[in-house]
mmCIF file of C-alpha atoms in Angstrom:
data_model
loop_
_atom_site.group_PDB
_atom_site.id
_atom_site.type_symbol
_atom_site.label_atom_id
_atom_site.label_comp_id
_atom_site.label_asym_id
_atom_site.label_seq_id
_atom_site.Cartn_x
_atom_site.Cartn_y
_atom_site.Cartn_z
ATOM 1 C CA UNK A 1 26.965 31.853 -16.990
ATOM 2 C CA UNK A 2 24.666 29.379 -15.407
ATOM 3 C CA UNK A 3 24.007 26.504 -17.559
ATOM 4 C CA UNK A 4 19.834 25.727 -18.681
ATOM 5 C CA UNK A 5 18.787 22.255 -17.568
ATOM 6 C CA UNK A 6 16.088 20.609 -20.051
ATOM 7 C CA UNK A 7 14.396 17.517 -19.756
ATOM 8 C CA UNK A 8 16.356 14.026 -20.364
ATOM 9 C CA UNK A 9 15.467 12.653 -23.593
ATOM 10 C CA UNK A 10 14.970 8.712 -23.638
ATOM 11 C CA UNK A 11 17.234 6.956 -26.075
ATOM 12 C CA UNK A 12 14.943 6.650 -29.333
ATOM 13 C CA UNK A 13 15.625 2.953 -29.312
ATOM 14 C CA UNK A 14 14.607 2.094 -26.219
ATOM 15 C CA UNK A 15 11.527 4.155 -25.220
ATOM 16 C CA UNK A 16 9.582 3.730 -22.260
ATOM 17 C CA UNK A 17 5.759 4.013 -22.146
ATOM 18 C CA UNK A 18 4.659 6.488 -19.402
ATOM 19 C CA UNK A 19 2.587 5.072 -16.204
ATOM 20 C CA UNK A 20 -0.360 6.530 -16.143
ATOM 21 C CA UNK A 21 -2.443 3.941 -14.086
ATOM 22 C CA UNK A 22 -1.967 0.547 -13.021
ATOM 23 C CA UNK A 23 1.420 0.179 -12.687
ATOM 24 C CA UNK A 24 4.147 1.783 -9.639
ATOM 25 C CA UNK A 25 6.502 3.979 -11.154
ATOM 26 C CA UNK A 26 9.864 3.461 -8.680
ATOM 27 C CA UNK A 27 11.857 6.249 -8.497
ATOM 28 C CA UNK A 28 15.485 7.300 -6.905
ATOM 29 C CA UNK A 29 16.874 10.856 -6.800
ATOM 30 C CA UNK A 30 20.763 10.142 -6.272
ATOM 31 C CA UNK A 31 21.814 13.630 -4.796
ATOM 32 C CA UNK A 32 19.102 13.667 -2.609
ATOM 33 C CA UNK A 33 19.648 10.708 -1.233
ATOM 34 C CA UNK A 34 16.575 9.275 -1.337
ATOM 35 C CA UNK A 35 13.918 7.519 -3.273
ATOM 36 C CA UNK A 36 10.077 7.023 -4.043
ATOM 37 C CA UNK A 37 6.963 5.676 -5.583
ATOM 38 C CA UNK A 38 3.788 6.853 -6.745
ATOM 39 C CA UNK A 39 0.551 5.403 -7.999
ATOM 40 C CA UNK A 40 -2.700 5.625 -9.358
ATOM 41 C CA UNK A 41 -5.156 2.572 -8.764
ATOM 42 C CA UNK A 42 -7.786 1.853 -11.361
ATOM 43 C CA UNK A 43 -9.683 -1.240 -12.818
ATOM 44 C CA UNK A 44 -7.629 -3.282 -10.077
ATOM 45 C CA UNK A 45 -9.334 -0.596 -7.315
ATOM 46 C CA UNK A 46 -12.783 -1.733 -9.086
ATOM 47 C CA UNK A 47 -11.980 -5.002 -8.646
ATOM 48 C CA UNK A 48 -11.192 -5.566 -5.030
ATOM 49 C CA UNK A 49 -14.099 -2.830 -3.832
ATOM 50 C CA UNK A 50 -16.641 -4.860 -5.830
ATOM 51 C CA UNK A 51 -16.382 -8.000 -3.866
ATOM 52 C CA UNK A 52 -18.563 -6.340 -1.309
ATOM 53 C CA UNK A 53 -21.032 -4.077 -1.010
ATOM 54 C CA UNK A 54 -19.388 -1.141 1.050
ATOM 55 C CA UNK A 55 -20.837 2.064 1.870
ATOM 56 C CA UNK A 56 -18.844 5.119 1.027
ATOM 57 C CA UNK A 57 -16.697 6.027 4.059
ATOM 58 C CA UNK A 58 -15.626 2.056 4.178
ATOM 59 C CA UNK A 59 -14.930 2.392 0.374
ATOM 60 C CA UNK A 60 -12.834 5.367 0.741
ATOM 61 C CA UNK A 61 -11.135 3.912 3.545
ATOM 62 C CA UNK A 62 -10.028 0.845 1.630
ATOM 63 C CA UNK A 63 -8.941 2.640 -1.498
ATOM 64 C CA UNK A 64 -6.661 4.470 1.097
ATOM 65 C CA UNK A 65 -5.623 0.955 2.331
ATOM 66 C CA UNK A 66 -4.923 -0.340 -0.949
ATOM 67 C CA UNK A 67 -2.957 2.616 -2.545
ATOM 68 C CA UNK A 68 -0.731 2.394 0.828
ATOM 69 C CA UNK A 69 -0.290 -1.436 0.462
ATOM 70 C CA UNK A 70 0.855 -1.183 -3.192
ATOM 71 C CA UNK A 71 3.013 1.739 -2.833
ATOM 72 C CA UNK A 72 4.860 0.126 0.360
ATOM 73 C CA UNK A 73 4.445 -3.361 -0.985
ATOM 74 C CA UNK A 74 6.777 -2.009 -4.152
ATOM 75 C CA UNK A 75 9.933 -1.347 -1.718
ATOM 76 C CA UNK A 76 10.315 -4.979 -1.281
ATOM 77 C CA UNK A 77 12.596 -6.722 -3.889
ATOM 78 C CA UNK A 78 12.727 -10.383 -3.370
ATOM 79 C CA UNK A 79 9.996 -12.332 -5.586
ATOM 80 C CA UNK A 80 7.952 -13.882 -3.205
ATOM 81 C CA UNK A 81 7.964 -11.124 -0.506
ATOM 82 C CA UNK A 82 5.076 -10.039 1.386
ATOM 83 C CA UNK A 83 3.568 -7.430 3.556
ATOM 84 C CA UNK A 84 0.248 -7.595 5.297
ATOM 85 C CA UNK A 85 -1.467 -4.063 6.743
ATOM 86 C CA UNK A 86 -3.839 -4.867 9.414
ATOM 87 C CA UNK A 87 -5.619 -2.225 11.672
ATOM 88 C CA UNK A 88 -7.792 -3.282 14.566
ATOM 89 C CA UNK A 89 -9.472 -1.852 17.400
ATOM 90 C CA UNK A 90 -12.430 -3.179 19.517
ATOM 91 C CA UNK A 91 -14.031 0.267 20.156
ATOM 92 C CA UNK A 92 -14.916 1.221 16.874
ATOM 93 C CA UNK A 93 -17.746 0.353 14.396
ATOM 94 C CA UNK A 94 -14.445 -0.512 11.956
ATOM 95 C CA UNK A 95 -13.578 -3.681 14.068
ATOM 96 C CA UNK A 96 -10.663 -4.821 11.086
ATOM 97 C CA UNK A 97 -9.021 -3.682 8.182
ATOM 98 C CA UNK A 98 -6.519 -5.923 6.114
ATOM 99 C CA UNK A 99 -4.794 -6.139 2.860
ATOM 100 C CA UNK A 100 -1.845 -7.049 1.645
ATOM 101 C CA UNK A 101 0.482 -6.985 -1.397
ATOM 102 C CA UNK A 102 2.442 -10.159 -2.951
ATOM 103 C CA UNK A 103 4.162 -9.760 -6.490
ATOM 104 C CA UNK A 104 2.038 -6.941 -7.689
ATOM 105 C CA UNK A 105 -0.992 -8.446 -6.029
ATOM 106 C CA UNK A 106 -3.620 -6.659 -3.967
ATOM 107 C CA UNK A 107 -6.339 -7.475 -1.850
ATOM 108 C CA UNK A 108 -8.333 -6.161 0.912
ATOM 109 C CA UNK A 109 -11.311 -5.919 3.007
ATOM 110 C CA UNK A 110 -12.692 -4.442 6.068
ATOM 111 C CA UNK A 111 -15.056 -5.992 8.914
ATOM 112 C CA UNK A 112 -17.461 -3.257 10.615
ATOM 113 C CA UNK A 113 -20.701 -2.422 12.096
ATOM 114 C CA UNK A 114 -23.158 -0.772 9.988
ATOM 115 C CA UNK A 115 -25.482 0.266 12.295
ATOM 116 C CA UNK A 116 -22.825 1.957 14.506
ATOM 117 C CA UNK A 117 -20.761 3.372 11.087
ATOM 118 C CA UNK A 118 -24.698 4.881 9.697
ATOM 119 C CA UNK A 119 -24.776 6.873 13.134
ATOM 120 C CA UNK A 120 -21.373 8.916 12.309
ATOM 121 C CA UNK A 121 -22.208 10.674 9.360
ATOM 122 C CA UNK A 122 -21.343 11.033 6.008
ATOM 123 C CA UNK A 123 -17.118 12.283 6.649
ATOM 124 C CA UNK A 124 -16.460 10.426 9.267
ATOM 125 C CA UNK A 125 -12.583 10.827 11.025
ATOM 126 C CA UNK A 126 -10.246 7.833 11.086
ATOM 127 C CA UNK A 127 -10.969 8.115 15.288
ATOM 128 C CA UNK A 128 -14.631 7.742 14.817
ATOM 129 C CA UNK A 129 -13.951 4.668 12.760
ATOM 130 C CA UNK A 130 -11.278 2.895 14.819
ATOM 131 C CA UNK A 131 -11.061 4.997 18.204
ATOM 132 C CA UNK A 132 -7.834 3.691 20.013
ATOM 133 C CA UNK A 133 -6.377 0.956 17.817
ATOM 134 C CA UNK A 134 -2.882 0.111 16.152
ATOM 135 C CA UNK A 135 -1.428 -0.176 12.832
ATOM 136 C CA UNK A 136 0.708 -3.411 11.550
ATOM 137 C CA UNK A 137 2.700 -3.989 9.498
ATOM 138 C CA UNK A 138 3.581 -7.266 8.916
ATOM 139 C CA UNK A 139 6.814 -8.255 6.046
ATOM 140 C CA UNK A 140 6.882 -12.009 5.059
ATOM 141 C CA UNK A 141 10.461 -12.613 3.516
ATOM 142 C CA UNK A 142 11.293 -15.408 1.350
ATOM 143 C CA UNK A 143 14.027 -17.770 1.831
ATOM 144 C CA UNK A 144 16.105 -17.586 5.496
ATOM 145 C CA UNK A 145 14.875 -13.569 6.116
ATOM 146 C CA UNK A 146 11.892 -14.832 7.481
ATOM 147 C CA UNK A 147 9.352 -12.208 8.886
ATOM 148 C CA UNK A 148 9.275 -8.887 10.967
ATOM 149 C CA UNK A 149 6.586 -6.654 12.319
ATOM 150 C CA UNK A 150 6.253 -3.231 13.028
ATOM 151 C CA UNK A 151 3.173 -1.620 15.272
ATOM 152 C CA UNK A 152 2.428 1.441 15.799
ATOM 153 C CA UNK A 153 -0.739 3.577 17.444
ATOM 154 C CA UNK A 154 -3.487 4.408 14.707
ATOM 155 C CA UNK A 155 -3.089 7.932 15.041
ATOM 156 C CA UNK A 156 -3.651 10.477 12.698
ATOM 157 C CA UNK A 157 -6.197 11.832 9.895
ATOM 158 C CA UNK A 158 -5.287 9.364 7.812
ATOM 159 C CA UNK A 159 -4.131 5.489 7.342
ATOM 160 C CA UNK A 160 -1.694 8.091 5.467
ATOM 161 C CA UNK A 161 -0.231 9.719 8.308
ATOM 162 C CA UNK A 162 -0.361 6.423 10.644
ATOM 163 C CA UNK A 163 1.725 4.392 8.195
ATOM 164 C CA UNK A 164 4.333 7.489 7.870
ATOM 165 C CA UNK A 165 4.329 7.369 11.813
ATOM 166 C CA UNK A 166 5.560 3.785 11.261
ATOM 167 C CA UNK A 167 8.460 4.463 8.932
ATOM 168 C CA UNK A 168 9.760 6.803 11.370
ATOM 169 C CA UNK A 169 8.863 5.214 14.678
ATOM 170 C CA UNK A 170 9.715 1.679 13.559
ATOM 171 C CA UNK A 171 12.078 1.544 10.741
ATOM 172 C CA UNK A 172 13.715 5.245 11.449
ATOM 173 C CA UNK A 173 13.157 5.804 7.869
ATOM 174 C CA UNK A 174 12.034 9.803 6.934
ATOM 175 C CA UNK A 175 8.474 9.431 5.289
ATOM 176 C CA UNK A 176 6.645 11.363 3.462
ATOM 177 C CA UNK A 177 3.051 9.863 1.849
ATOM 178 C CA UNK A 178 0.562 11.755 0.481
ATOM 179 C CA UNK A 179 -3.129 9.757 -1.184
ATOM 180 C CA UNK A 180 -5.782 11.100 -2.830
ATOM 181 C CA UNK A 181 -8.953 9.805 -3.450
ATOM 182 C CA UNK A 182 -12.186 10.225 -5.366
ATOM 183 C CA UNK A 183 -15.618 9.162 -5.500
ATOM 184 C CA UNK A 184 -18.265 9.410 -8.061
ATOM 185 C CA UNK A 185 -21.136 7.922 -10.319
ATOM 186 C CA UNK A 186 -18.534 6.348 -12.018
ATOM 187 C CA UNK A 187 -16.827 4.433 -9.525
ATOM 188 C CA UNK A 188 -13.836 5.550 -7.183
ATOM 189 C CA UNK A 189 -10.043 6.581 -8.186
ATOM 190 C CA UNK A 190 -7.140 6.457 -5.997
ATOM 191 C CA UNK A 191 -3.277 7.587 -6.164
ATOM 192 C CA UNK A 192 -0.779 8.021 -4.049
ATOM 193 C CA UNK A 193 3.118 9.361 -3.944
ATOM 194 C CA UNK A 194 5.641 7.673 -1.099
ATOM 195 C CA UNK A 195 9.021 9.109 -0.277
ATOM 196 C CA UNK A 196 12.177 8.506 1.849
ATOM 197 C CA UNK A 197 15.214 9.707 3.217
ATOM 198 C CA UNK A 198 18.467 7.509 3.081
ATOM 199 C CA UNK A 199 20.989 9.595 4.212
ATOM 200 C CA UNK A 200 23.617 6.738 4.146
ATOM 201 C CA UNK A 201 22.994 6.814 0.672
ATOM 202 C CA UNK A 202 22.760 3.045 -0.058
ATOM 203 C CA UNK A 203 19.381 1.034 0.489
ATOM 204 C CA UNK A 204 20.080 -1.670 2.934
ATOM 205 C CA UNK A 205 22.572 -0.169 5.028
ATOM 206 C CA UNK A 206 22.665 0.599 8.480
ATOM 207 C CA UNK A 207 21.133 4.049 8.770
ATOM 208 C CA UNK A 208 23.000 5.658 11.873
ATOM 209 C CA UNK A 209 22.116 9.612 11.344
ATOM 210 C CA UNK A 210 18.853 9.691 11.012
ATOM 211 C CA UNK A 211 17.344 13.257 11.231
ATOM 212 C CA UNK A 212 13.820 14.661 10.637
ATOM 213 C CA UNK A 213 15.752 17.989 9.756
ATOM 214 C CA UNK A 214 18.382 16.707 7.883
ATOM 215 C CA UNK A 215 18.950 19.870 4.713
ATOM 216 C CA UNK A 216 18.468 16.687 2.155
ATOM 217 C CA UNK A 217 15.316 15.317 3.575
ATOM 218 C CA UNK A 218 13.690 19.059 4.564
ATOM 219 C CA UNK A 219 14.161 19.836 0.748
ATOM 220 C CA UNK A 220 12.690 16.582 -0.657
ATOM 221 C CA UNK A 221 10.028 16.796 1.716
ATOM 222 C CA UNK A 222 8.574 20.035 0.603
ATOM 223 C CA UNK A 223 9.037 19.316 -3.288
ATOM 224 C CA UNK A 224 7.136 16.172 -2.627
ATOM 225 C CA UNK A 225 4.949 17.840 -0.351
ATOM 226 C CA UNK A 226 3.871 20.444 -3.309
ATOM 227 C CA UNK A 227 1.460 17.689 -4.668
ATOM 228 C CA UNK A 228 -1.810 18.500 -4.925
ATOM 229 C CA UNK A 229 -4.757 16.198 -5.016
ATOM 230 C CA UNK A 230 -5.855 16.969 -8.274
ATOM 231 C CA UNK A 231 -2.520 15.978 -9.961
ATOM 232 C CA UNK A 232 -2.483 12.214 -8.143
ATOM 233 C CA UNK A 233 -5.798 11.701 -9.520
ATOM 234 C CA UNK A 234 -5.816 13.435 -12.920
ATOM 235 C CA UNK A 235 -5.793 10.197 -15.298
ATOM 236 C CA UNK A 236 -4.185 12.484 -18.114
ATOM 237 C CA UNK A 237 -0.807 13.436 -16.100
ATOM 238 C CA UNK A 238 1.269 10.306 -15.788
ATOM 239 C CA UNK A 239 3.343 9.203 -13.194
ATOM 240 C CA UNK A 240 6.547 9.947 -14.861
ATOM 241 C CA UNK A 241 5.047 13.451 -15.360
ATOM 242 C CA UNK A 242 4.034 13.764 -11.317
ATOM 243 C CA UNK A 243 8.124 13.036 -10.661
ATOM 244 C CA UNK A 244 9.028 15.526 -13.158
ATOM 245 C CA UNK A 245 6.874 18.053 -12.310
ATOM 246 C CA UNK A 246 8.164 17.411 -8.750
ATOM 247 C CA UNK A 247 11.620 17.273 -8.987
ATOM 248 C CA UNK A 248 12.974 18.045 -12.191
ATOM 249 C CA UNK A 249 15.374 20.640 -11.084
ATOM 250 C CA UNK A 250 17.376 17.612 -9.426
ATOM 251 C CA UNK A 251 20.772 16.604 -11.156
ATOM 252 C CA UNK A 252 19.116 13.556 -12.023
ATOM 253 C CA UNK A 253 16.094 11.174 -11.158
ATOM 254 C CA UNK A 254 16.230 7.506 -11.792
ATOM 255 C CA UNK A 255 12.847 5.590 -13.192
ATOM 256 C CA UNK A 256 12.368 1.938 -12.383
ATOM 257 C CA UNK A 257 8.918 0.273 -13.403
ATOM 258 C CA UNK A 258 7.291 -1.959 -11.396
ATOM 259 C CA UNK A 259 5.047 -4.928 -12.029
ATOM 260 C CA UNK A 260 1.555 -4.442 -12.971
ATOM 261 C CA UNK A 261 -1.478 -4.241 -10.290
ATOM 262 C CA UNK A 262 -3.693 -7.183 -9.933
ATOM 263 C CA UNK A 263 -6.352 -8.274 -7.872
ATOM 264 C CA UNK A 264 -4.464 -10.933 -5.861
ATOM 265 C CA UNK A 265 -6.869 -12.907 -3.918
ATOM 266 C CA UNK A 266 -5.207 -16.610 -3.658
ATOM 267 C CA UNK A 267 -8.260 -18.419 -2.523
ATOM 268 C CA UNK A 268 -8.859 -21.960 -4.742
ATOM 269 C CA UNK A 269 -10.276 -25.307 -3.758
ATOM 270 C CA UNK A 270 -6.865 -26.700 -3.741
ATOM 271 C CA UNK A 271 -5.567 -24.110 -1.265
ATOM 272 C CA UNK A 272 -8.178 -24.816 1.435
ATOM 273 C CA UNK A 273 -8.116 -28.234 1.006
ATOM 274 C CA UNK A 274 -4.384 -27.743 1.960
ATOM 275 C CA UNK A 275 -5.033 -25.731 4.454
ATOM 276 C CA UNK A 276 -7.555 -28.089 5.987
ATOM 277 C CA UNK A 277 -5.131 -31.273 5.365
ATOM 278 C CA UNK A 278 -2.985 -29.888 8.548
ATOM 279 C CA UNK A 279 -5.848 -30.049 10.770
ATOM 280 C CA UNK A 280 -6.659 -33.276 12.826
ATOM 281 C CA UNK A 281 -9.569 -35.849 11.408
ATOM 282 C CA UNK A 282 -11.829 -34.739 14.565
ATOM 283 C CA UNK A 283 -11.564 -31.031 14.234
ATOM 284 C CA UNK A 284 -12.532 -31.325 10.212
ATOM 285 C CA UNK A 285 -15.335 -33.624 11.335
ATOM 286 C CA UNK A 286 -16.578 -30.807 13.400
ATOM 287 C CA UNK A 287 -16.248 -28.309 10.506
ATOM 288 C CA UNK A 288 -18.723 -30.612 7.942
ATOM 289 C CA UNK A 289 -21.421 -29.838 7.327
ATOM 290 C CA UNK A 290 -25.110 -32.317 7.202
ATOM 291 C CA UNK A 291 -23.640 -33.519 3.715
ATOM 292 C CA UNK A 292 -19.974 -33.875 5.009
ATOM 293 C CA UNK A 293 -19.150 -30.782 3.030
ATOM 294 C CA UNK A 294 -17.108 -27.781 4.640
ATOM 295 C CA UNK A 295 -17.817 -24.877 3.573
ATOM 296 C CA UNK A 296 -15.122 -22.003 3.723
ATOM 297 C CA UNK A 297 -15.890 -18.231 3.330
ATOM 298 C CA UNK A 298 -13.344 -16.060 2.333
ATOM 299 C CA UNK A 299 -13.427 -12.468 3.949
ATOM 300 C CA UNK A 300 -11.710 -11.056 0.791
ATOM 301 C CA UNK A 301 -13.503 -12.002 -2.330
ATOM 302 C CA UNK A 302 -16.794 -12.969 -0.254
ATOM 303 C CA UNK A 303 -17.121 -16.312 -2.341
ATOM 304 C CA UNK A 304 -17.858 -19.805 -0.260
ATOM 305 C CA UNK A 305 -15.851 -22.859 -1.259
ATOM 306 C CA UNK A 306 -17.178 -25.845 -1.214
ATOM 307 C CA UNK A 307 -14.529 -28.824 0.286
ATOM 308 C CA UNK A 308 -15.716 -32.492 -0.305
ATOM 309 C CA UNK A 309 -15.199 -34.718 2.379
#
């Protein structure tokens, strides 16, 4: 007689709200060895994209950006922590992309040519914008860990598939990340789903057999790999309910919750004029300007700062 599995029931108690936007939903899948995260941006998406006045394929390349950034940015544990995602090239009319994610805090923005991105079209590829450029990743550790960077080529249909290329290439990690993304009259919605292989079993150790084929990995890979855009980006399916729907014929999945999504652009007075202090009385003299004021830009929330003599 095979034994019917039903969905756990939370402990009356202690229940858990569902994620439906806003918010990473962590999640582990012990038999499987392996673990994930999914997403769905929303007012914080708003946020960031309305510091600037981007023009569709540069918005829907951001919200890409900044789905990847928060779901990758959730894998690190230590307070503090930080990863940076910058892609460059010089031969496209998308010179720069960055954004990064600190404590549940995103920002982004992305330096091009309009004239050269209005002669590609409406759909343009992730070649037309870049042509030959790379892909960083760049993880600021707190305490003695200091920091590490991974780079690979910015290949690809998608900052999707580029960033799995690094997992693989760089951290020998087995990736899977799918985003989806919308835009309308009323604004633009973006989700996202991230999972790995650890075939140790153990996050943290040494991973020695890594394998693309490995029967654990090819099984998680086409569960996760089911998800269609529609469900990412549906705002009345939760998170929780994505994972389910996924994988609830697993033994088990594990739920973590992570911290809320904010716009996280750290620019004040006080920090420039920090960030000024270390450089030499000449070279700030050279910065001022007619009324000894410097004034300081920042890329990210396009705001000027004014910094008194």
């Amino acid at each position: 007689m095979t034994e019917k599995k039903t969905a756990p029931q939370l402990p009356a108690e202690n229940p858990l709200p569902e994620i439906f936007a806003g918010q990473v939903l962590g999640f582990m899948i012990p038999s499987q060895h392996a673990r994930g995260r999914a997403v769905r941006l929303d007012a914080v998406l708003d946020e960031v994209l309305s510091a600037h006045d981007y023009p569709p394929p540069i918005t829907h390349l951001l919200a890409e950006a900044l789905v990847l950034i928060a779901l990758v940015g959730s894998l690190l544990k230590d307070e503090g922590a930080q990863v940076t995602m910058q892609a460059q090239t010089q031969a496209g009319p998308v010179s720069l992309l960055v954004c990064d994610y600190k404590d549940g805090a995103l920002r982004g923005y992305v330096d091009f040519d309009a004239d050269r991105l209005v002669e590609l079209g409406a759909n343009p590829s992730l070649f037309a914008l870049f042509g030959a450029g790379y892909l960083a990743l760049t993880f600021d550790l707190p305490g003695e860990q200091g920091r590490y960077q991974g780079i690979v080529p910015l290949e690809g249909d998608s900052l999707a598939e580029a960033c799995q290329s690094y997992f693989v290439q760089s951290e020998q990690v087995p990736t899977l990340i799918r985003v989806a993304i919308a835009s309308g009259s009323d604004g633009c919605r973006a989700a996202g789903l991230l999972v790995q292989h650890l075939p140790d079993g153990e996050e943290g150790r040494e991973r020695l057999h890594v394998r693309l084929d490995h029967p654990e990995w090819e099984h998680v890979a086409v569960m996760a790999g089911s998800i269609r855009h529609e469900e990412l980006l549906d705002t009345g399916l939760s998170m929780d309910a994505i994972v389910w729907r996924l994988f609830h014929e697993e033994d088990a999945v594990r739920v973590t919750r992570g911290p809320h999504l904010v716009r996280g652009c750290r620019c004040t007075s006080d920090h420039y004029e920090k960030v000024l202090s270390r450089f030499s009385e000449k070279d700030r003299q050279e910065m001022r300007n007619e009324d000894g004021i410097i004034l300081v830009d920042c890329a990210f929330c396009s705001r000027s700062f004014p910094i008194a003599a």
